[in-house]
PDB file of C-alpha atoms and ligand atoms in Angstrom:
ATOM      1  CA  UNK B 509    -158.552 -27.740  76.152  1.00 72.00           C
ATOM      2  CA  UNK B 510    -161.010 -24.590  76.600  1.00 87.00           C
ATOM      3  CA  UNK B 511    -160.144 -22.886  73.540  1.00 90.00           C
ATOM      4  CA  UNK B 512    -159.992 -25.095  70.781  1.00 85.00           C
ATOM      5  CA  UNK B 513    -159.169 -23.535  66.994  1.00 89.00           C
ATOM      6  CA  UNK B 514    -157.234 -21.159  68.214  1.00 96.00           C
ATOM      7  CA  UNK B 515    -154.133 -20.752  65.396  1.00 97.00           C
ATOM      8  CA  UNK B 516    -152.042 -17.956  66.720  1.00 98.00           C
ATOM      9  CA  UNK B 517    -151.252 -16.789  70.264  1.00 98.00           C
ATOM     10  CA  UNK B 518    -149.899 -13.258  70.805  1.00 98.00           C
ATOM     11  CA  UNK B 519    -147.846 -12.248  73.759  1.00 98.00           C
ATOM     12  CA  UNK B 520    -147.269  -8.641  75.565  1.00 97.00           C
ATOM     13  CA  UNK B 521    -143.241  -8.271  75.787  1.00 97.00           C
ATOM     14  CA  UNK B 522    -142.577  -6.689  79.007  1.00 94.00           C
ATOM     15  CA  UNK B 523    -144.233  -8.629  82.007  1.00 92.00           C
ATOM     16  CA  UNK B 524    -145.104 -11.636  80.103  1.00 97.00           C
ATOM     17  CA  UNK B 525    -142.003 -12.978  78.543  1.00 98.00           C
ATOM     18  CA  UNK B 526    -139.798 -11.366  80.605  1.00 97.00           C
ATOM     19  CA  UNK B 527    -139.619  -8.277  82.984  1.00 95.00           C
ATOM     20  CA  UNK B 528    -137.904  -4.753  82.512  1.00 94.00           C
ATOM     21  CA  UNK B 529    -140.282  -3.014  85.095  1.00 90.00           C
ATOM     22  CA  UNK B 530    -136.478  -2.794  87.320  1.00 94.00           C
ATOM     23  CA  UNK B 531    -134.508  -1.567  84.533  1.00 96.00           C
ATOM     24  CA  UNK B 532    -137.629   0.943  83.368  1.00 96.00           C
ATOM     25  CA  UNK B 533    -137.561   2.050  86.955  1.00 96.00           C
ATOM     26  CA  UNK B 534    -133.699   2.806  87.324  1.00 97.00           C
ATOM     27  CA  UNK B 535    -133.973   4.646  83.720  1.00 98.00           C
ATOM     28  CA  UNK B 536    -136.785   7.380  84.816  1.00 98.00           C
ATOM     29  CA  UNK B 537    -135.640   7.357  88.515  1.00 98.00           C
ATOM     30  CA  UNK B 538    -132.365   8.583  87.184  1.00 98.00           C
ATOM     31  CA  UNK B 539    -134.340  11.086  85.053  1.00 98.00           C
ATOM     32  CA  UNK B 540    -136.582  12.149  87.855  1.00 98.00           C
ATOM     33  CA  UNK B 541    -133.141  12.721  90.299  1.00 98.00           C
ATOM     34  CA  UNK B 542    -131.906  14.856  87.913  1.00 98.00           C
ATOM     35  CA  UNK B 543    -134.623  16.994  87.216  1.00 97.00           C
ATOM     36  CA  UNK B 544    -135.449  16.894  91.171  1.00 97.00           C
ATOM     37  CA  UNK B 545    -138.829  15.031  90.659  1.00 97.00           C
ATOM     38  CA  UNK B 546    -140.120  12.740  93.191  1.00 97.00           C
ATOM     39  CA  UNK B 547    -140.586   8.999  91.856  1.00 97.00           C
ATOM     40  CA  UNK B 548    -140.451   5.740  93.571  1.00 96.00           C
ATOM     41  CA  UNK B 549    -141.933   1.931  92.471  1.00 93.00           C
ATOM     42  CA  UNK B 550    -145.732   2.742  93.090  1.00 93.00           C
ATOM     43  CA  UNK B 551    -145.306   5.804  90.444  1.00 95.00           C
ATOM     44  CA  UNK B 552    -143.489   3.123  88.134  1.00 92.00           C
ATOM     45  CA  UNK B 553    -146.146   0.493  88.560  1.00 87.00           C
ATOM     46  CA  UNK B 554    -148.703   3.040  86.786  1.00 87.00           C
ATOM     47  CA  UNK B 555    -146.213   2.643  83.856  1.00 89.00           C
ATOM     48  CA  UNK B 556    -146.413  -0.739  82.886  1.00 83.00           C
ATOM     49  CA  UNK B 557    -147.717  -1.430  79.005  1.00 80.00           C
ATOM     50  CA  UNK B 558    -147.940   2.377  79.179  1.00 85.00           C
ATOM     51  CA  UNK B 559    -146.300   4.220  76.444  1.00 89.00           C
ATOM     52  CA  UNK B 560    -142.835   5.935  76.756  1.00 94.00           C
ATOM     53  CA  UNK B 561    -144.266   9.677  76.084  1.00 94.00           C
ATOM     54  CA  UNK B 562    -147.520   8.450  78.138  1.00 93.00           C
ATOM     55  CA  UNK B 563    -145.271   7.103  81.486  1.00 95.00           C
ATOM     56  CA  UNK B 564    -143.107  10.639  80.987  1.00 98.00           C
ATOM     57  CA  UNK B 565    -146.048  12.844  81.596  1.00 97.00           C
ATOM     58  CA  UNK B 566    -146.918  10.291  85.034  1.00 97.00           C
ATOM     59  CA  UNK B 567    -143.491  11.010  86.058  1.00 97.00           C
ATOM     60  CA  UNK B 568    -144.111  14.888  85.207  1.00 98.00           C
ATOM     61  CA  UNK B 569    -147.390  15.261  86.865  1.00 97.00           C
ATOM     62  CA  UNK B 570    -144.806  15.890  90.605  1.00 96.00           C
ATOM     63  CA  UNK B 571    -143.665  18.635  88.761  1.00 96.00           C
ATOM     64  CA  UNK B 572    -144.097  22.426  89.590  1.00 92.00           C
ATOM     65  CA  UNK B 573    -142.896  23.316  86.253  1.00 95.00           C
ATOM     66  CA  UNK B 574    -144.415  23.373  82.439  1.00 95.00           C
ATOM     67  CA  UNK B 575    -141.967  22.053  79.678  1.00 97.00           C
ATOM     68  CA  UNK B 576    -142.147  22.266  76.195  1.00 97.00           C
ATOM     69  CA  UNK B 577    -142.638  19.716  73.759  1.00 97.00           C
ATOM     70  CA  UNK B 578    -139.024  19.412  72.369  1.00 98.00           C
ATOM     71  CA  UNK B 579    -138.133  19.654  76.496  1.00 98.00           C
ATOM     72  CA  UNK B 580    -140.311  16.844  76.686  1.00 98.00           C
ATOM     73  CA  UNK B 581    -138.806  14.871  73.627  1.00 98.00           C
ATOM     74  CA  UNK B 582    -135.185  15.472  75.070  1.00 98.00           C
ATOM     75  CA  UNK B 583    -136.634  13.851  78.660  1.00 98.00           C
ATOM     76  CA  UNK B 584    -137.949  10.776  77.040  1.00 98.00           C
ATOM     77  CA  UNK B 585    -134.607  10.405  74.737  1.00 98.00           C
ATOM     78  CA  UNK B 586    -132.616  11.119  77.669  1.00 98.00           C
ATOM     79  CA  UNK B 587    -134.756   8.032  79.807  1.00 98.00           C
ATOM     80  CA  UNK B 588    -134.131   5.821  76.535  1.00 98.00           C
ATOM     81  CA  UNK B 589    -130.488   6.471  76.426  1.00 98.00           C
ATOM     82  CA  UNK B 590    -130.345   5.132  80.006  1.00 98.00           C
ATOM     83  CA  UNK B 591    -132.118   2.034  79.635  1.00 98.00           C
ATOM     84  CA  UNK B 592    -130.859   1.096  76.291  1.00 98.00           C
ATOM     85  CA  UNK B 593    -127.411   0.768  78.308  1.00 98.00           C
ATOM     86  CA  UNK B 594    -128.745  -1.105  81.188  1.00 98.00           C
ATOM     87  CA  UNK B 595    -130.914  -3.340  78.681  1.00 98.00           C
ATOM     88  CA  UNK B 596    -127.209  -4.382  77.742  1.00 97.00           C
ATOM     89  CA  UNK B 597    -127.015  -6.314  81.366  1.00 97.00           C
ATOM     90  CA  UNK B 598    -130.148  -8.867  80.436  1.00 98.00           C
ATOM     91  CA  UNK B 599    -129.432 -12.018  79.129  1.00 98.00           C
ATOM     92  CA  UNK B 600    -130.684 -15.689  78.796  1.00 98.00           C
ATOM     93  CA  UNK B 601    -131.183 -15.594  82.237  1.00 97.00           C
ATOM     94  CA  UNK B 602    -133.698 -13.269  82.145  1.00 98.00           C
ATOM     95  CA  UNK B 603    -136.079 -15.748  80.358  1.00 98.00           C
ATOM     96  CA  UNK B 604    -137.196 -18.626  82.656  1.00 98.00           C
ATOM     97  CA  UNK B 605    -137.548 -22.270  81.796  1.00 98.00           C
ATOM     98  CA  UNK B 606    -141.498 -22.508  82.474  1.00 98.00           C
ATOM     99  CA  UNK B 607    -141.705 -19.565  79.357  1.00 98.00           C
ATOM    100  CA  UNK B 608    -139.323 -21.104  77.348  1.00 98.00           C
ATOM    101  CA  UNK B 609    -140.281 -24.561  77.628  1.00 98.00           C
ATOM    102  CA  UNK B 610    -144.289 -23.542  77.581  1.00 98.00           C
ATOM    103  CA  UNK B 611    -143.679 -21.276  73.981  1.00 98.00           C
ATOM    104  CA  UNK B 612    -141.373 -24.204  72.937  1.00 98.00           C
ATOM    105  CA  UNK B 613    -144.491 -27.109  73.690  1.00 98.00           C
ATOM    106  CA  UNK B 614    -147.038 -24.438  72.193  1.00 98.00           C
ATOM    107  CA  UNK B 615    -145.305 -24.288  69.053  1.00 98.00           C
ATOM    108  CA  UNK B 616    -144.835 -28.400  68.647  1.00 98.00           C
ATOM    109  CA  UNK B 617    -148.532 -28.136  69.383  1.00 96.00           C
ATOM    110  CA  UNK B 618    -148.629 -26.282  66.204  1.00 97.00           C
ATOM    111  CA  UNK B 619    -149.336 -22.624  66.768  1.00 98.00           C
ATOM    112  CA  UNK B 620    -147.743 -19.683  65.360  1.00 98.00           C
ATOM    113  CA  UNK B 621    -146.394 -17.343  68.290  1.00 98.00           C
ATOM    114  CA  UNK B 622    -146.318 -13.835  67.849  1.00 98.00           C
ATOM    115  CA  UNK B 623    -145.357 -10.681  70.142  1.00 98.00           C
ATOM    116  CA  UNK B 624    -147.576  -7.413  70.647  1.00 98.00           C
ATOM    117  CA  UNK B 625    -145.609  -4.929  72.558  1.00 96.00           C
ATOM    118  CA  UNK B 626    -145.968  -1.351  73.111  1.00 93.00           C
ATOM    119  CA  UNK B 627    -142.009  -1.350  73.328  1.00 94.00           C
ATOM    120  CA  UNK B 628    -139.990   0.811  70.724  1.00 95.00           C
ATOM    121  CA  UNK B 629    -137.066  -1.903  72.394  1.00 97.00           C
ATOM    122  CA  UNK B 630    -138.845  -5.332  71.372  1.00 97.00           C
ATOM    123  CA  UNK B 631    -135.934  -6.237  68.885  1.00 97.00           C
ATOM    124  CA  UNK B 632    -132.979  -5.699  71.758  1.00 97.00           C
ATOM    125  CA  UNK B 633    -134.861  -7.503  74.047  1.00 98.00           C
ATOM    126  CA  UNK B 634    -135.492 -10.518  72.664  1.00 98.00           C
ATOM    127  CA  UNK B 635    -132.001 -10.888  71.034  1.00 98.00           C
ATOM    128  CA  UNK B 636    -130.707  -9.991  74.595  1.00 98.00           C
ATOM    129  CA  UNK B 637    -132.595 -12.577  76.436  1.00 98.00           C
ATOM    130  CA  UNK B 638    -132.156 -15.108  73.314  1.00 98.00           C
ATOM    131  CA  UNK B 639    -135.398 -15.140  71.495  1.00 98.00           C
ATOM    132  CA  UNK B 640    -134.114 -13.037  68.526  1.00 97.00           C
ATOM    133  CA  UNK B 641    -135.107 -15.168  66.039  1.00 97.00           C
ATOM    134  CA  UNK B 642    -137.600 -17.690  68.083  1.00 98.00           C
ATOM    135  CA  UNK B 643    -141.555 -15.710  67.037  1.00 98.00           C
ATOM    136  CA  UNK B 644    -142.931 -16.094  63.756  1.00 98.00           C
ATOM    137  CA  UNK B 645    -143.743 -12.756  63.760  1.00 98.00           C
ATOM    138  CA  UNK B 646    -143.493  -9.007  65.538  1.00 98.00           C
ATOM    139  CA  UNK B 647    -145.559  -5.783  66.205  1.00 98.00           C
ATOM    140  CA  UNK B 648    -144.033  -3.125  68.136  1.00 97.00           C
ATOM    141  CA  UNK B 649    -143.662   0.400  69.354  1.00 94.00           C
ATOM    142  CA  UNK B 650    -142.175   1.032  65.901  1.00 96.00           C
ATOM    143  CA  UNK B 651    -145.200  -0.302  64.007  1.00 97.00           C
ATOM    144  CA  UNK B 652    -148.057   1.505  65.404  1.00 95.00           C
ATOM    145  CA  UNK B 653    -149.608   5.388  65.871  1.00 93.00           C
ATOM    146  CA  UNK B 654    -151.768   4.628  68.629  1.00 93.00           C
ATOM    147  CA  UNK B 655    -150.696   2.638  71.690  1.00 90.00           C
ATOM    148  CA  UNK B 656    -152.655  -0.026  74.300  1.00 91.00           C
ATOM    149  CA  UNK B 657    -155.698   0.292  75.035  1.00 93.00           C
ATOM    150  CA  UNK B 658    -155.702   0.776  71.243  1.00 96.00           C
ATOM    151  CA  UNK B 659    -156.099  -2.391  69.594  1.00 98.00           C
ATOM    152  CA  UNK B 660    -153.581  -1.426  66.465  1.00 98.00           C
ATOM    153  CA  UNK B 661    -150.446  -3.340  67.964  1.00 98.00           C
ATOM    154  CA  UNK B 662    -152.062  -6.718  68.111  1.00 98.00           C
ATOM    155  CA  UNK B 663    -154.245  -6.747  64.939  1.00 98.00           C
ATOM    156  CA  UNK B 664    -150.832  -5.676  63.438  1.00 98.00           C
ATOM    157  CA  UNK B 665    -149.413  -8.755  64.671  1.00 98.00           C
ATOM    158  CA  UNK B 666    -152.590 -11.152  63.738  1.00 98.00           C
ATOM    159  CA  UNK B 667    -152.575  -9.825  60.361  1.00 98.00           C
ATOM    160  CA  UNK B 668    -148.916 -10.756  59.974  1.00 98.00           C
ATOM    161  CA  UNK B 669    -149.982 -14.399  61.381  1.00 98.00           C
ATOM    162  CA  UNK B 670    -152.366 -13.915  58.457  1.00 98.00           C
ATOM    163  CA  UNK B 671    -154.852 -14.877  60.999  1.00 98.00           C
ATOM    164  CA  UNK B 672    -158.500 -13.655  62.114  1.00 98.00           C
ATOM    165  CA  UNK B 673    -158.536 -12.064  65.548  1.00 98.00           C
ATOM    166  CA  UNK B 674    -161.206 -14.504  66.442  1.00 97.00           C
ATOM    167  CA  UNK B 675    -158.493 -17.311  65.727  1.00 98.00           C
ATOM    168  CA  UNK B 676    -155.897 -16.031  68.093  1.00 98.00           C
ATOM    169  CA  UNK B 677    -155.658 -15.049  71.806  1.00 98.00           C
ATOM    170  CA  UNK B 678    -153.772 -12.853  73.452  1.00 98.00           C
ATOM    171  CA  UNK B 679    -151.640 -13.184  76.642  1.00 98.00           C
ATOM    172  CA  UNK B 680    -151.302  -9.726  78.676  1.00 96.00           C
ATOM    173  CA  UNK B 681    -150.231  -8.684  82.470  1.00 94.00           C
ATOM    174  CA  UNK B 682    -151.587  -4.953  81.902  1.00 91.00           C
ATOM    175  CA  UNK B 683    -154.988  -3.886  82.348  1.00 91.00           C
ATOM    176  CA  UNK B 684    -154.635  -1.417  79.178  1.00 91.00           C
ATOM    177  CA  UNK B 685    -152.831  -4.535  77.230  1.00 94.00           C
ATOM    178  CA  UNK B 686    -156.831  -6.598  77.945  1.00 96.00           C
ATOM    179  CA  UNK B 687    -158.768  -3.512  77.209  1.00 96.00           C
ATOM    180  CA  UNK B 688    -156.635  -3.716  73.469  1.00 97.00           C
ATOM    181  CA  UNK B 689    -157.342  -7.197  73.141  1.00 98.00           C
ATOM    182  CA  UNK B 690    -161.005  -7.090  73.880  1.00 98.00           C
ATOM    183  CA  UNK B 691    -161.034  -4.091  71.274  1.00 98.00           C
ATOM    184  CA  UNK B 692    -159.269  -5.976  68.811  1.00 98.00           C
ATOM    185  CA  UNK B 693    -162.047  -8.582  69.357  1.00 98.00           C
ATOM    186  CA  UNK B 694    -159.103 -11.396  70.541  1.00 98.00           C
ATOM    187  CA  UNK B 695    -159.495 -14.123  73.522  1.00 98.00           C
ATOM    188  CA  UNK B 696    -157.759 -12.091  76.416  1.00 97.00           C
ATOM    189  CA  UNK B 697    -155.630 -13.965  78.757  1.00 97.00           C
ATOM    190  CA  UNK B 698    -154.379 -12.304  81.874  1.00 96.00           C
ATOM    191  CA  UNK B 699    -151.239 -13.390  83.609  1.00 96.00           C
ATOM    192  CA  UNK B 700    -150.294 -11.662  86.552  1.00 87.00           C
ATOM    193  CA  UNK B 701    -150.628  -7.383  87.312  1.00 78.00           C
ATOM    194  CA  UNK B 702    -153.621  -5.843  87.365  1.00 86.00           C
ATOM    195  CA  UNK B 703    -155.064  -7.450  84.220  1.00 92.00           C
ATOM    196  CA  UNK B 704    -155.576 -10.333  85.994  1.00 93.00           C
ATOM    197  CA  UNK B 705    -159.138 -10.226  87.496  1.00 91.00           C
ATOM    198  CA  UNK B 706    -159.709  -6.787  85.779  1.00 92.00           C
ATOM    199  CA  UNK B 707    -162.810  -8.000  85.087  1.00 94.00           C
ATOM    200  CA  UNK B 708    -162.646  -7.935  81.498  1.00 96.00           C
ATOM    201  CA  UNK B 709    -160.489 -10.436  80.523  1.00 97.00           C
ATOM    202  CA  UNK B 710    -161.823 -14.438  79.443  1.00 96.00           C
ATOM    203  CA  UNK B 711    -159.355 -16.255  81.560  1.00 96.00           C
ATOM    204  CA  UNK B 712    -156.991 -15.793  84.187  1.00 96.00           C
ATOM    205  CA  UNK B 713    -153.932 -17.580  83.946  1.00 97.00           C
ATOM    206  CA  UNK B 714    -152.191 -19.210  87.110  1.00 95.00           C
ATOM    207  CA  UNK B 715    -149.209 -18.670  85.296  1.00 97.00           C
ATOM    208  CA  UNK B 716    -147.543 -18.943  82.018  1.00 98.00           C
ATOM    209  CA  UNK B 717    -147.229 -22.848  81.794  1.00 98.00           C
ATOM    210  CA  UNK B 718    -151.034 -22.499  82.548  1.00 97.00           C
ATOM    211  CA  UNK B 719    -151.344 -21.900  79.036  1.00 97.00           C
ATOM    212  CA  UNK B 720    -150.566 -25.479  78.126  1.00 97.00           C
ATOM    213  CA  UNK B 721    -153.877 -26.847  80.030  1.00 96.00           C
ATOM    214  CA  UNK B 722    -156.121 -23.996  77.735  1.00 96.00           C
ATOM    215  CA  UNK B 723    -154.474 -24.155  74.331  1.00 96.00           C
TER     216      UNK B 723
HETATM  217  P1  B16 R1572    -140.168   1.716  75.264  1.00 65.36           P
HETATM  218  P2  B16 R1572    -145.188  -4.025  76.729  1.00 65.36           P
HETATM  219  C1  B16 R1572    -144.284  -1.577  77.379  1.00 65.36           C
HETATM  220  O1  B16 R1572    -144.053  -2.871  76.879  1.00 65.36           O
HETATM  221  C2  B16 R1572    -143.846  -1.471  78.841  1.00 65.36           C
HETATM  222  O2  B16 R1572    -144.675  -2.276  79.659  1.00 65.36           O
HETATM  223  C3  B16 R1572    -143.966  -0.031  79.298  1.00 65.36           C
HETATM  224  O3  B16 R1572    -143.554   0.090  80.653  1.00 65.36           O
HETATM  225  C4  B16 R1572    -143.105   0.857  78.381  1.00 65.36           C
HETATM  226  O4  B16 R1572    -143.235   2.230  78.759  1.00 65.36           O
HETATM  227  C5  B16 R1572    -143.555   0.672  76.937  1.00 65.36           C
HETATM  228  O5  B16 R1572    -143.463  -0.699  76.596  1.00 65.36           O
HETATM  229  C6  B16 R1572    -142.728   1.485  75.969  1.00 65.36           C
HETATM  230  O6  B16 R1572    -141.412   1.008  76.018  1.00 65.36           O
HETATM  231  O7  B16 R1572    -139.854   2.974  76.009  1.00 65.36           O
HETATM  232  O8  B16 R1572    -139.097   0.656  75.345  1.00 65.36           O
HETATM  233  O9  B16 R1572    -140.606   1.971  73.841  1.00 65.36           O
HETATM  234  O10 B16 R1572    -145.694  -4.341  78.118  1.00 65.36           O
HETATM  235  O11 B16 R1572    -146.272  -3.484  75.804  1.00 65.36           O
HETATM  236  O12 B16 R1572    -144.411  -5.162  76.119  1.00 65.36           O
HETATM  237 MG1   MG R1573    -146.716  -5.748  79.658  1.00 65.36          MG
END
């Protein structure tokens, strides 16, 4: 056990628990067609833990032309629309038995498990992929002003644990999702991406069950 008194453990949504990246990737290659914008998976990869209006203006920057802001608002509603429908295909499937089984030992272990994600679409995930009612507690897109690298969505969540930041780590597979934890002053775990050996975080994970030779 390397980090012993830990109480809570917080984990990222998207790339963590489960992965959208394919279905985020349909959603603003669809928009990009339309609008006759170049995009393809390395553009997409710049968008994980990003925020929606953030990963618009990274598809936008292969653009010739200026938009508005309500332009811009009717884009990222437009993207939403579209991956709200094909978040309807995920199911228990999407959730494999080395997360479910390691978040299922961590609790009998006695820790409260929370999610931090930067996703307005937290609640339709998890009831999608069966974990609708499984964390003790939530902090999403819908909860915060200022996204990852800013701290705000995972103190949120440790304050609803009703625990110190010190007392709980956090479990991240984006670069900006470590830089928030380190902010927040949490134990940064990095699974996976490019917040694995980003230099910043305490401990890389060699994958999620990892957790249960740390914790
Ligand atoms: P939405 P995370 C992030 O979730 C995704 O990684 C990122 O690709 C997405 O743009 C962001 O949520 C916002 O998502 O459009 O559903 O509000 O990694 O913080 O769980
Ligand atoms: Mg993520």
């Amino acid at each position: 056990m390397k980090y012993e008194g830990k109480k809570g453990v917080i984990f990222d949504l998207d790339g963590v628990i489960c992965s959208t990246d394919h279905l985020h990737y349909q959603a603003w290659k669809a928009l990009a067609d339309r609008l006759g914008i170049y995009f393809d998976e390395k553009i997409n990869n710049r968008l994980r833990g990003v925020s929606r209006m953030a990963s618009l203006e990274i598809v936008l920057e292969r653009s010739d032309k200026q938009y508005t802001q309500e332009e811009k608002e009717a884009f990222a509603e437009e993207k939403n629309n579209i991956y709200k429908e094909l978040l309807k295909t995920m199911s228990p499937k999407d959730l494999s038995d080395e997360v479910k089984n390691t978040l299922v030992e961590l609790r009998a272990r006695g820790y409260k498990l929370a999610i931090g994600s930067s996703s307005k679409n937290t609640k339709p995930i998890l009831k999608q992929i069966g974990l609708g009612d499984f964390f003790d507690k939530i902090a999403d897109g819908t909860d915060i002003t200022r996204s990852k690298p800013d701290p705000e969505v995972f103190l949120i969540a440790a304050e609803r644990l009703g625990f110190d930041p010190s007392e709980c780590c956090v479990v991240e597979d984006a670069k900006a999702g470590i830089e928030a934890a380190k902010a927040g002053k949490f134990t940064a775990l990095a699974l996976f991406g490019d917040a694995k050996g980003c230099g910043l975080e305490d401990y890389d994970l060699n994958g999620f069950g990892d957790l249960l030779n740390i914790l």
